[in-house]
Coordinates of C-alpha atoms and ligand atoms in Angstrom, one line a residue:
M241 CA 115.8 102.3 86.8
F242 CA 113.3 101.6 89.8
T243 CA 115.2 100.2 93.0
L244 CA 113.8 98.5 95.9
P245 CA 113.6 100.7 99.0
D246 CA 115.2 99.5 102.3
L247 CA 112.9 99.1 105.2
S248 CA 113.5 102.1 107.6
Y249 CA 113.1 99.3 110.5
D250 CA 114.3 95.7 111.2
Y251 CA 112.4 92.8 109.7
A252 CA 111.7 91.8 113.2
S253 CA 110.4 95.1 114.2
L254 CA 106.7 94.5 113.7
E255 CA 106.7 91.3 115.7
P256 CA 104.7 89.9 117.3
F257 CA 101.8 91.2 114.9
I258 CA 103.7 90.7 111.4
D259 CA 106.6 88.3 111.6
A260 CA 110.0 88.8 110.5
E261 CA 109.7 85.7 108.2
T262 CA 106.9 87.3 106.3
M263 CA 108.3 90.6 106.2
H264 CA 111.7 89.0 104.6
I265 CA 109.7 87.3 101.7
H266 CA 107.3 90.1 101.2
H267 CA 110.0 92.7 100.8
D268 CA 113.0 90.8 99.7
K269 CA 111.0 88.5 97.2
H270 CA 107.4 90.0 96.4
H271 CA 108.4 93.7 96.1
A272 CA 111.8 92.7 94.8
A273 CA 110.3 90.9 91.9
Y274 CA 107.6 93.9 90.9
V275 CA 110.8 96.0 91.1
K276 CA 112.8 93.7 88.5
N277 CA 109.5 92.8 86.3
L278 CA 108.9 96.6 86.2
N279 CA 112.3 97.7 84.9
D280 CA 112.5 94.7 82.6
A281 CA 109.3 95.9 80.8
L282 CA 110.5 99.1 80.4
A283 CA 114.1 98.2 79.4
G284 CA 115.8 100.6 77.2
Q285 CA 113.0 103.6 77.8
E286 CA 114.9 105.9 80.1
D287 CA 112.5 108.5 79.9
L288 CA 110.1 106.2 81.3
L289 CA 112.7 104.7 83.9
S290 CA 113.4 107.7 85.2
M291 CA 109.7 109.0 86.2
D292 CA 108.7 109.2 89.8
I293 CA 106.6 106.0 90.2
N294 CA 103.5 107.8 90.9
D295 CA 103.7 110.3 88.1
L296 CA 104.4 107.0 86.1
L297 CA 101.2 105.2 87.3
G298 CA 99.3 108.7 86.8
N299 CA 100.3 108.6 83.2
L300 CA 100.1 105.0 81.9
D301 CA 99.0 106.3 78.5
K302 CA 102.6 107.2 77.7
V303 CA 103.6 103.7 78.3
P304 CA 103.4 101.6 75.1
E305 CA 100.5 99.6 75.0
E306 CA 102.3 96.3 74.7
V307 CA 103.9 96.4 78.1
R308 CA 101.0 98.8 79.9
T309 CA 99.3 95.7 81.8
K310 CA 102.7 94.7 83.0
V311 CA 103.6 98.2 84.0
K312 CA 100.3 98.8 85.8
N313 CA 100.7 95.5 87.5
N314 CA 104.3 95.7 88.6
G315 CA 104.5 99.4 88.9
G316 CA 101.5 99.4 91.2
G317 CA 103.2 96.6 93.2
H318 CA 106.1 98.6 93.6
A319 CA 104.5 101.8 94.4
N320 CA 101.8 100.1 96.8
H321 CA 104.5 98.1 98.8
S322 CA 106.7 101.4 99.0
L323 CA 104.2 103.0 100.8
F324 CA 103.0 99.9 103.0
W325 CA 106.4 99.8 104.4
E326 CA 106.4 103.4 105.2
I327 CA 103.0 103.5 107.0
M328 CA 103.9 100.8 109.4
A329 CA 106.5 100.9 112.4
K330 CA 107.4 99.2 115.5
P331 CA 104.4 98.8 117.8
G332 CA 103.3 101.7 120.1
V333 CA 102.9 104.8 118.0
P334 CA 100.1 106.6 119.4
A335 CA 96.8 107.2 117.8
P336 CA 96.2 110.1 115.5
E337 CA 95.4 113.5 117.1
G338 CA 95.0 117.0 115.7
K339 CA 93.8 117.8 112.3
L340 CA 94.0 114.1 111.1
L341 CA 91.7 112.6 113.9
T342 CA 89.2 115.7 113.2
E343 CA 89.0 114.9 109.6
I344 CA 88.5 111.2 110.3
K345 CA 85.8 112.2 113.0
N346 CA 84.3 114.5 110.4
S347 CA 84.3 111.8 107.5
F348 CA 83.4 108.7 109.7
G349 CA 81.6 109.7 112.8
D350 CA 84.6 108.6 115.2
F351 CA 87.8 106.6 115.2
P352 CA 86.4 103.3 116.2
T353 CA 83.7 103.7 113.5
F354 CA 86.5 104.3 110.8
K355 CA 88.5 101.5 111.7
E356 CA 85.5 99.1 111.7
K357 CA 85.0 100.3 108.1
F358 CA 88.3 100.0 107.0
S359 CA 88.7 96.5 108.4
G360 CA 85.5 95.8 106.9
A361 CA 86.5 96.7 103.4
G362 CA 89.6 94.6 104.0
L363 CA 87.5 91.3 104.7
S364 CA 85.2 92.0 102.0
R365 CA 87.7 92.7 99.3
F366 CA 87.6 89.2 97.3
G367 CA 90.7 87.8 96.2
S368 CA 93.9 89.8 96.4
G369 CA 93.9 93.6 96.8
W370 CA 94.3 96.6 99.1
V371 CA 92.2 98.8 101.1
W372 CA 93.2 102.8 101.2
L373 CA 92.4 105.6 103.1
I374 CA 92.2 108.3 100.5
S375 CA 92.4 111.9 101.4
S376 CA 92.5 114.4 98.4
G377 CA 91.9 117.9 99.4
G378 CA 90.1 117.3 102.4
V379 CA 87.7 114.5 101.2
M380 CA 88.4 111.4 103.1
E381 CA 87.1 108.1 101.7
I382 CA 87.8 104.4 102.1
M383 CA 88.2 102.7 98.9
D384 CA 89.5 99.0 98.1
T385 CA 91.2 98.0 94.9
A386 CA 92.1 94.5 93.0
N387 CA 95.4 93.0 92.5
Q388 CA 98.2 96.0 92.4
D389 CA 95.7 98.5 91.3
T390 CA 96.3 101.7 93.0
P391 CA 94.3 104.9 93.7
V392 CA 97.2 106.9 92.3
S393 CA 96.1 106.1 88.9
E394 CA 92.8 107.9 89.5
G395 CA 94.6 111.0 90.6
K396 CA 93.9 110.2 94.5
V397 CA 96.2 110.5 97.4
P398 CA 96.2 107.7 99.9
I399 CA 97.5 108.1 103.2
L400 CA 97.0 104.6 104.6
A401 CA 97.3 101.4 102.9
L402 CA 96.6 97.8 103.9
D403 CA 97.7 94.7 101.5
V404 CA 95.3 91.7 102.0
W405 CA 97.1 89.5 99.5
E406 CA 97.5 86.1 101.1
H407 CA 101.2 86.9 100.8
A408 CA 101.0 89.4 103.4
Y409 CA 99.7 87.3 106.2
Y410 CA 99.5 83.6 105.3
L411 CA 102.6 82.3 107.0
K412 CA 101.5 83.5 110.4
Y413 CA 97.7 83.8 110.2
K414 CA 96.7 81.0 107.6
N415 CA 93.4 81.6 106.3
M416 CA 92.6 84.2 109.1
R417 CA 92.5 87.3 107.1
A418 CA 90.4 89.0 110.2
D419 CA 92.9 88.1 112.6
Y420 CA 95.9 89.7 110.7
I421 CA 93.9 93.0 110.0
T422 CA 92.9 93.3 113.8
A423 CA 96.9 92.5 114.3
W424 CA 98.0 95.1 111.8
W425 CA 96.3 98.0 113.7
N426 CA 99.1 97.8 116.1
V427 CA 101.6 98.5 113.8
V428 CA 100.2 101.4 111.8
N429 CA 102.8 104.4 111.6
W430 CA 100.1 107.3 112.6
K431 CA 103.2 109.9 112.3
K432 CA 103.7 108.8 108.4
V433 CA 100.1 108.8 108.0
E434 CA 99.9 112.3 109.6
E435 CA 102.8 113.6 107.2
L436 CA 100.9 112.5 104.1
F437 CA 97.8 113.9 105.1
T438 CA 99.6 117.4 105.7
K439 CA 101.5 116.7 102.7
G440 CA 98.9 116.4 100.1
G441 CA 95.6 115.3 101.6
E442 CA 94.5 118.2 103.9
K443 CA 91.7 120.4 103.1
K444 CA 93.1 123.4 101.2
Ligands
MN3_729 MN1 102.2 92.4 99.0

């Protein structure tokens, strides 16, 4: 069985940038529903239910065809949100430094340019989806995906994730996705991003 992870901070911790009510609905309703639907789709298939979610998404060919789309969508929703909660924290985490900053500079020129490109990808993503900073074996790229599609399915290592579904921001920001993205940078947990970079995304 897949389970909904608790947040490692209070629902109100990301205020004023992301409001507590949005966090409650997003985590307790949306993410919980992805977990429930994923478990329902795989009911009785203990071998699949006991897999690591990222391994499952990287091996969708093991999933019976009749539930594959459901597993891709809801499993993606589970994995994507699990990462999203972790790469956010109470405002005030210092900007990246060290190897992570060096790699961002090597890949995008400088830190402000990286932020601009990442934000731009979030703004231009049509409809629902995600923006990612990928770092696989030292190669950094920004990508965006539709719906709950995840770069993990392509064997890539995401180290930063931004949810641009309307449910992530509509209560507070209405249709102003740009304002949400600008605010979101204040709650990025660069410590966690650095950890993910060091663990799987660093140049070998
Ligand atoms: Mn979401």
